[in-house]
Each structure stands twice: as C-alpha cells, then as structure tokens.
Amino acid sequence: MCARFFLFSPDEEIKRLFQMVSFPRISPRYNIAPSQPVLAITNAGAELEVRHFQWGFIPAWSKDPQPGQAMINARSETAAAKPSFKNAFRYRRCLIPANGFYEWKSAGNRSKQAMCVRLSEEPLFAMAGLWEQWSSPDGSELETCSVLTTAANSLLEGIHPRMPVILRPEQYRKWLSADTTPIPQLETLLQTYPADEMQAYPVSSFVNRVANDSPECIEPIREQKTLF
C-alpha cells in the first residue's frame, strides 16, 4: 500500500532523472496525502510532460467523485483487466516522483509505528501510476491518479503486505510508451523492488497529522518498544 509519500528533491534533480528539457520549480513536500495534488510525469507525444493530479482515482464513468478518495492504490496484478483501471492502464500511465513513502506497522497494544521507507542508494525514484479524467454533469473536469502496488519484499512484509511499484530509470520510457505496447510487456515492469536496495526506519507520530509538512516528518527516531 502507499497512503503517504514525500518529494523534496530540487527541480533540477528531477529534471535530470527524467531527462526533461525543462521542469517547473516545485516546493518540497514531506507529507503528501490522498486527495491532495500529486506531481506526475506523462507522455505527451515525443516529449514528457509534467502534470498535477488529485490523488484518488475516479473512473471516467463514475457518477460520484467521492469513491475516488478510496482508490489511491491499484493492484498491479489486476489493474489491466479491472473495469475501474483498464482504460487508464492502456492509455493513461504516469510516473510519480518520490524520495520515499510512509507505512504504519503494528507496534502492539493497538498502536501503530510510523515507518519511513527509502531507497538505500538513490535519493529520488518514480512510482508507477495511472491517471484518469473525470467530467461532472456541469462540464467541469477533474484529473485524478492512483499508485500501482505489488507484493511487499522481505524488508517491508513485516510492516505491510503491499508496497508501491518502483520503476528503474531504464524502464521509464517503456512505461510511458505508446498505447500500442502489448499489455503483457507493460506488466513485466511491475515487479517487487529488491529488499536489499531499500531501507526502512521509524519516525515520530508527527507525520500522522496531514497538516504537518516539514523535514521533521522524515527524521529517524528510536523505535518504541512495548511490553505486549
């Protein structure tokens, strides 16, 4: 699962990773949450394009935008065939830049310990995503997205059984390739990222509150031990 993540790399660093000619200045975000704007990169013909989507996928055929708030993630194993996501999987794939994400694991006595998850060697990476355009009866439009997930690796399975699909730089162009790319070829990209290339450490409950959006969110703490 991916329910919160962060992105604070300078725009020049993001620009280099995705080999883009230009990139807008962005503000650091340390606690990106569902329903908030998410920076994403899509394929606009021969060039890549920066977009902003609301995090929480709303199918184009939906009559009510509210259910989209629960569709922040899409299972990579079934997205290509599931009615809610299959058109987006074929025509509207995106990359969602991140420096890391958060997950909460059981800490005993019904409490949860917030964990910060990052790549060990790479400060910036991209999660595989899908996006959609929803039109309301009054003609207004809303563009939303979802993060694809897969089975957790050995590092994270004790925290949560799912994790976001993290793509390698050499896979970016294929994921954003034309809609003529065979679905099975795209699905081969959606693998579990190796545990030995990632790290997870506890952070304070400061991150639990969505309004808190500062570097304190990612600062490591000593994990609290319980007697139960």
mmCIF file of C-alpha atoms in Angstrom:
data_model
loop_
_atom_site.group_PDB
_atom_site.id
_atom_site.type_symbol
_atom_site.label_atom_id
_atom_site.label_comp_id
_atom_site.label_asym_id
_atom_site.label_seq_id
_atom_site.Cartn_x
_atom_site.Cartn_y
_atom_site.Cartn_z
ATOM 1 C CA MET A 1 0.000 0.000 0.000
ATOM 2 C CA CYS A 2 1.033 3.617 -0.384
ATOM 3 C CA ALA A 3 -1.018 6.152 1.556
ATOM 4 C CA ARG A 4 1.559 8.900 2.152
ATOM 5 C CA PHE A 5 4.817 9.833 0.450
ATOM 6 C CA PHE A 6 7.250 12.726 0.106
ATOM 7 C CA LEU A 7 9.116 14.609 -2.606
ATOM 8 C CA PHE A 8 11.693 17.241 -1.783
ATOM 9 C CA SER A 9 14.387 16.889 -4.479
ATOM 10 C CA PRO A 10 15.254 20.125 -6.298
ATOM 11 C CA ASP A 11 13.550 20.544 -9.656
ATOM 12 C CA GLU A 12 16.930 20.293 -11.427
ATOM 13 C CA GLU A 13 17.485 16.851 -9.927
ATOM 14 C CA ILE A 14 14.053 15.671 -11.062
ATOM 15 C CA LYS A 15 14.687 17.141 -14.480
ATOM 16 C CA ARG A 16 17.937 15.160 -14.817
ATOM 17 C CA LEU A 17 16.402 11.874 -13.681
ATOM 18 C CA PHE A 18 13.642 12.038 -16.267
ATOM 19 C CA GLN A 19 15.841 13.606 -18.942
ATOM 20 C CA MET A 20 13.469 16.501 -19.490
ATOM 21 C CA VAL A 21 14.321 19.718 -21.294
ATOM 22 C CA SER A 22 12.556 21.883 -18.714
ATOM 23 C CA PHE A 23 10.894 21.408 -15.354
ATOM 24 C CA PRO A 24 8.852 23.812 -13.215
ATOM 25 C CA ARG A 25 10.009 24.933 -9.806
ATOM 26 C CA ILE A 26 8.265 22.955 -7.090
ATOM 27 C CA SER A 27 8.045 23.276 -3.327
ATOM 28 C CA PRO A 28 9.336 20.453 -1.098
ATOM 29 C CA ARG A 29 6.585 18.193 0.224
ATOM 30 C CA TYR A 30 7.167 15.904 3.196
ATOM 31 C CA ASN A 31 3.677 14.533 3.810
ATOM 32 C CA ILE A 32 1.700 14.116 0.592
ATOM 33 C CA ALA A 33 -1.691 12.584 1.379
ATOM 34 C CA PRO A 34 -4.757 11.304 -0.509
ATOM 35 C CA SER A 35 -6.979 13.964 -2.139
ATOM 36 C CA GLN A 36 -4.013 16.343 -2.394
ATOM 37 C CA PRO A 37 -2.326 17.392 -5.670
ATOM 38 C CA VAL A 38 0.334 14.959 -6.873
ATOM 39 C CA LEU A 39 3.088 15.821 -9.337
ATOM 40 C CA ALA A 40 3.270 13.272 -12.158
ATOM 41 C CA ILE A 41 5.022 12.832 -15.476
ATOM 42 C CA THR A 42 3.180 11.646 -18.574
ATOM 43 C CA ASN A 43 3.968 11.037 -22.215
ATOM 44 C CA ALA A 44 2.931 13.907 -24.480
ATOM 45 C CA GLY A 45 3.981 12.533 -27.849
ATOM 46 C CA ALA A 46 7.741 12.817 -28.298
ATOM 47 C CA GLU A 47 8.194 14.761 -25.054
ATOM 48 C CA LEU A 48 7.463 14.098 -21.409
ATOM 49 C CA GLU A 49 5.012 16.406 -19.680
ATOM 50 C CA VAL A 50 4.632 17.485 -16.056
ATOM 51 C CA ARG A 51 1.079 17.254 -14.739
ATOM 52 C CA HIS A 52 -0.689 17.620 -11.408
ATOM 53 C CA PHE A 53 -3.393 15.119 -10.483
ATOM 54 C CA GLN A 54 -5.611 14.756 -7.463
ATOM 55 C CA TRP A 55 -4.528 11.640 -5.588
ATOM 56 C CA GLY A 56 -7.528 9.310 -5.533
ATOM 57 C CA PHE A 57 -8.560 7.684 -8.806
ATOM 58 C CA ILE A 58 -12.052 8.393 -10.168
ATOM 59 C CA PRO A 59 -13.099 6.247 -13.161
ATOM 60 C CA ALA A 60 -14.350 8.265 -16.136
ATOM 61 C CA TRP A 61 -17.724 6.510 -15.939
ATOM 62 C CA SER A 62 -18.267 7.255 -12.238
ATOM 63 C CA LYS A 63 -21.322 9.375 -11.401
ATOM 64 C CA ASP A 64 -19.966 10.391 -7.996
ATOM 65 C CA PRO A 65 -16.379 11.605 -7.399
ATOM 66 C CA GLN A 66 -16.370 10.627 -3.730
ATOM 67 C CA PRO A 67 -15.412 6.931 -4.214
ATOM 68 C CA GLY A 68 -12.196 8.090 -5.846
ATOM 69 C CA GLN A 69 -10.819 9.068 -2.470
ATOM 70 C CA ALA A 70 -10.587 5.364 -1.572
ATOM 71 C CA MET A 71 -8.841 4.404 -4.839
ATOM 72 C CA ILE A 72 -5.426 5.828 -4.042
ATOM 73 C CA ASN A 73 -3.839 2.497 -4.988
ATOM 74 C CA ALA A 74 -4.402 -0.028 -7.776
ATOM 75 C CA ARG A 75 -3.235 -3.643 -7.606
ATOM 76 C CA SER A 76 -0.703 -4.154 -10.397
ATOM 77 C CA GLU A 77 -1.722 -7.797 -10.783
ATOM 78 C CA THR A 78 -5.288 -6.939 -11.810
ATOM 79 C CA ALA A 79 -5.282 -3.293 -12.975
ATOM 80 C CA ALA A 80 -5.080 -4.119 -16.698
ATOM 81 C CA ALA A 81 -8.331 -6.090 -16.508
ATOM 82 C CA LYS A 82 -10.270 -4.347 -13.742
ATOM 83 C CA PRO A 83 -13.091 -2.137 -15.105
ATOM 84 C CA SER A 84 -12.052 0.843 -12.975
ATOM 85 C CA PHE A 85 -8.473 0.883 -14.265
ATOM 86 C CA LYS A 86 -8.209 -1.000 -17.555
ATOM 87 C CA ASN A 87 -8.633 2.023 -19.856
ATOM 88 C CA ALA A 88 -6.138 4.035 -17.851
ATOM 89 C CA PHE A 89 -3.709 1.111 -17.908
ATOM 90 C CA ARG A 90 -3.894 1.085 -21.693
ATOM 91 C CA TYR A 91 -3.962 4.817 -22.421
ATOM 92 C CA ARG A 92 -3.044 6.886 -19.336
ATOM 93 C CA ARG A 93 0.031 5.681 -17.476
ATOM 94 C CA CYS A 94 2.242 8.029 -15.494
ATOM 95 C CA LEU A 95 5.340 8.254 -13.319
ATOM 96 C CA ILE A 96 5.013 9.704 -9.820
ATOM 97 C CA PRO A 97 8.350 11.034 -8.477
ATOM 98 C CA ALA A 98 9.129 10.442 -4.809
ATOM 99 C CA ASN A 99 12.003 10.447 -2.355
ATOM 100 C CA GLY A 100 10.252 7.895 -0.179
ATOM 101 C CA PHE A 101 6.960 6.852 1.380
ATOM 102 C CA TYR A 102 5.481 6.051 4.779
ATOM 103 C CA GLU A 103 3.861 2.949 6.161
ATOM 104 C CA TRP A 104 2.494 2.154 9.608
ATOM 105 C CA LYS A 105 3.220 -1.137 11.312
ATOM 106 C CA SER A 106 1.611 -2.679 14.365
ATOM 107 C CA ALA A 107 3.582 -1.824 17.492
ATOM 108 C CA GLY A 108 1.483 -3.792 19.958
ATOM 109 C CA ASN A 109 -1.273 -2.641 22.299
ATOM 110 C CA ARG A 110 -3.236 -1.455 19.227
ATOM 111 C CA SER A 111 -0.705 1.267 18.468
ATOM 112 C CA LYS A 112 0.997 1.916 15.136
ATOM 113 C CA GLN A 113 4.591 2.921 14.470
ATOM 114 C CA ALA A 114 5.161 5.225 11.505
ATOM 115 C CA MET A 115 7.957 3.980 9.251
ATOM 116 C CA CYS A 116 9.814 5.932 6.570
ATOM 117 C CA VAL A 117 10.830 3.873 3.534
ATOM 118 C CA ARG A 118 13.510 4.995 1.074
ATOM 119 C CA LEU A 119 15.966 3.572 -1.437
ATOM 120 C CA SER A 120 19.401 2.981 0.042
ATOM 121 C CA GLU A 121 21.491 4.466 -2.754
ATOM 122 C CA GLU A 122 19.080 6.535 -4.839
ATOM 123 C CA PRO A 123 17.537 9.618 -3.199
ATOM 124 C CA LEU A 124 14.907 10.010 -5.934
ATOM 125 C CA PHE A 125 12.791 7.422 -7.747
ATOM 126 C CA ALA A 126 9.498 7.017 -9.587
ATOM 127 C CA MET A 127 6.401 5.003 -8.710
ATOM 128 C CA ALA A 128 4.233 3.579 -11.474
ATOM 129 C CA GLY A 129 0.844 5.276 -11.666
ATOM 130 C CA LEU A 130 -2.379 5.533 -13.637
ATOM 131 C CA TRP A 131 -4.437 8.646 -14.264
ATOM 132 C CA GLU A 132 -7.917 9.463 -15.490
ATOM 133 C CA GLN A 133 -10.051 12.446 -16.444
ATOM 134 C CA TRP A 134 -13.497 12.665 -14.893
ATOM 135 C CA SER A 135 -16.187 15.044 -16.172
ATOM 136 C CA SER A 136 -19.009 16.229 -13.952
ATOM 137 C CA PRO A 137 -22.568 16.846 -15.196
ATOM 138 C CA ASP A 138 -21.898 20.605 -15.160
ATOM 139 C CA GLY A 139 -18.974 20.169 -17.559
ATOM 140 C CA SER A 140 -16.122 20.713 -15.113
ATOM 141 C CA GLU A 141 -13.218 18.271 -15.283
ATOM 142 C CA LEU A 142 -11.068 16.617 -12.650
ATOM 143 C CA GLU A 143 -7.866 14.661 -13.312
ATOM 144 C CA THR A 144 -7.007 12.028 -10.725
ATOM 145 C CA CYS A 145 -4.396 9.312 -10.237
ATOM 146 C CA SER A 146 -3.587 6.104 -8.406
ATOM 147 C CA VAL A 147 -0.301 4.477 -7.375
ATOM 148 C CA LEU A 148 0.189 0.892 -8.533
ATOM 149 C CA THR A 149 1.138 -1.588 -5.812
ATOM 150 C CA THR A 150 2.630 -5.061 -5.679
ATOM 151 C CA ALA A 151 3.554 -7.675 -3.063
ATOM 152 C CA ALA A 152 5.910 -6.368 -0.388
ATOM 153 C CA ASN A 153 9.525 -7.505 -0.311
ATOM 154 C CA SER A 154 11.167 -9.172 2.701
ATOM 155 C CA LEU A 155 12.084 -5.810 4.233
ATOM 156 C CA LEU A 156 8.533 -4.484 4.188
ATOM 157 C CA GLU A 157 6.328 -7.567 4.522
ATOM 158 C CA GLY A 158 6.515 -7.289 8.318
ATOM 159 C CA ILE A 159 5.150 -3.749 8.031
ATOM 160 C CA HIS A 160 2.514 -4.182 5.307
ATOM 161 C CA PRO A 161 1.822 -6.905 2.705
ATOM 162 C CA ARG A 162 1.798 -4.400 -0.180
ATOM 163 C CA MET A 163 4.217 -1.756 -1.448
ATOM 164 C CA PRO A 164 4.251 0.699 -4.372
ATOM 165 C CA VAL A 165 5.678 -0.413 -7.709
ATOM 166 C CA ILE A 166 9.046 1.330 -8.025
ATOM 167 C CA LEU A 167 10.433 1.529 -11.546
ATOM 168 C CA ARG A 168 14.085 1.829 -12.545
ATOM 169 C CA PRO A 169 15.165 4.750 -14.784
ATOM 170 C CA GLU A 170 15.718 2.467 -17.785
ATOM 171 C CA GLN A 171 12.058 1.404 -17.517
ATOM 172 C CA TYR A 172 10.521 4.881 -17.535
ATOM 173 C CA ARG A 173 10.189 5.310 -21.279
ATOM 174 C CA LYS A 174 8.677 1.876 -21.768
ATOM 175 C CA TRP A 175 6.096 2.505 -19.030
ATOM 176 C CA LEU A 176 5.170 5.772 -20.750
ATOM 177 C CA SER A 177 5.314 4.282 -24.239
ATOM 178 C CA ALA A 178 2.518 4.431 -26.811
ATOM 179 C CA ASP A 179 -0.740 2.605 -26.209
ATOM 180 C CA THR A 180 0.271 0.063 -28.863
ATOM 181 C CA THR A 181 2.731 -1.559 -26.434
ATOM 182 C CA PRO A 182 1.355 -5.022 -25.570
ATOM 183 C CA ILE A 183 -0.139 -5.236 -22.080
ATOM 184 C CA PRO A 184 1.999 -8.283 -21.118
ATOM 185 C CA GLN A 185 5.154 -6.263 -21.842
ATOM 186 C CA LEU A 186 3.965 -3.484 -19.547
ATOM 187 C CA GLU A 187 3.026 -5.936 -16.805
ATOM 188 C CA THR A 188 6.577 -7.343 -16.754
ATOM 189 C CA LEU A 189 7.725 -3.956 -15.414
ATOM 190 C CA LEU A 190 5.513 -4.186 -12.347
ATOM 191 C CA GLN A 191 7.809 -6.156 -10.065
ATOM 192 C CA THR A 192 8.632 -6.034 -6.362
ATOM 193 C CA TYR A 193 11.675 -3.831 -5.750
ATOM 194 C CA PRO A 194 14.600 -5.704 -4.097
ATOM 195 C CA ALA A 195 14.705 -5.510 -0.310
ATOM 196 C CA ASP A 196 18.497 -5.171 -0.214
ATOM 197 C CA GLU A 197 18.249 -1.875 -2.101
ATOM 198 C CA MET A 198 15.857 -0.274 0.379
ATOM 199 C CA GLN A 199 15.810 0.933 3.969
ATOM 200 C CA ALA A 200 13.025 1.486 6.495
ATOM 201 C CA TYR A 201 13.318 3.346 9.786
ATOM 202 C CA PRO A 202 10.889 4.631 12.436
ATOM 203 C CA VAL A 203 9.783 8.258 12.519
ATOM 204 C CA SER A 204 7.734 10.157 15.058
ATOM 205 C CA SER A 205 3.960 10.443 15.211
ATOM 206 C CA PHE A 206 4.443 13.989 13.892
ATOM 207 C CA VAL A 207 3.841 12.553 10.401
ATOM 208 C CA ASN A 208 0.441 11.169 11.395
ATOM 209 C CA ARG A 209 -1.129 14.606 11.101
ATOM 210 C CA VAL A 210 -1.565 15.533 7.438
ATOM 211 C CA ALA A 211 -1.148 19.230 8.177
ATOM 212 C CA ASN A 212 2.431 18.589 9.300
ATOM 213 C CA ASP A 213 4.570 19.010 6.203
ATOM 214 C CA SER A 214 8.190 19.662 7.140
ATOM 215 C CA PRO A 215 11.537 17.805 7.305
ATOM 216 C CA GLU A 216 10.645 16.650 10.818
ATOM 217 C CA CYS A 217 8.373 14.065 9.170
ATOM 218 C CA ILE A 218 11.335 12.047 7.866
ATOM 219 C CA GLU A 219 13.693 12.406 10.833
ATOM 220 C CA PRO A 220 14.560 8.989 12.311
ATOM 221 C CA ILE A 221 13.783 8.185 15.933
ATOM 222 C CA ARG A 222 14.493 5.251 18.199
ATOM 223 C CA GLU A 223 11.675 2.755 17.745
ATOM 224 C CA GLN A 224 9.400 2.476 20.745
ATOM 225 C CA LYS A 225 9.308 -0.956 22.412
ATOM 226 C CA THR A 226 6.196 -2.312 24.057
ATOM 227 C CA LEU A 227 5.694 -4.920 26.776
ATOM 228 C CA PHE A 228 2.956 -6.661 24.821
#
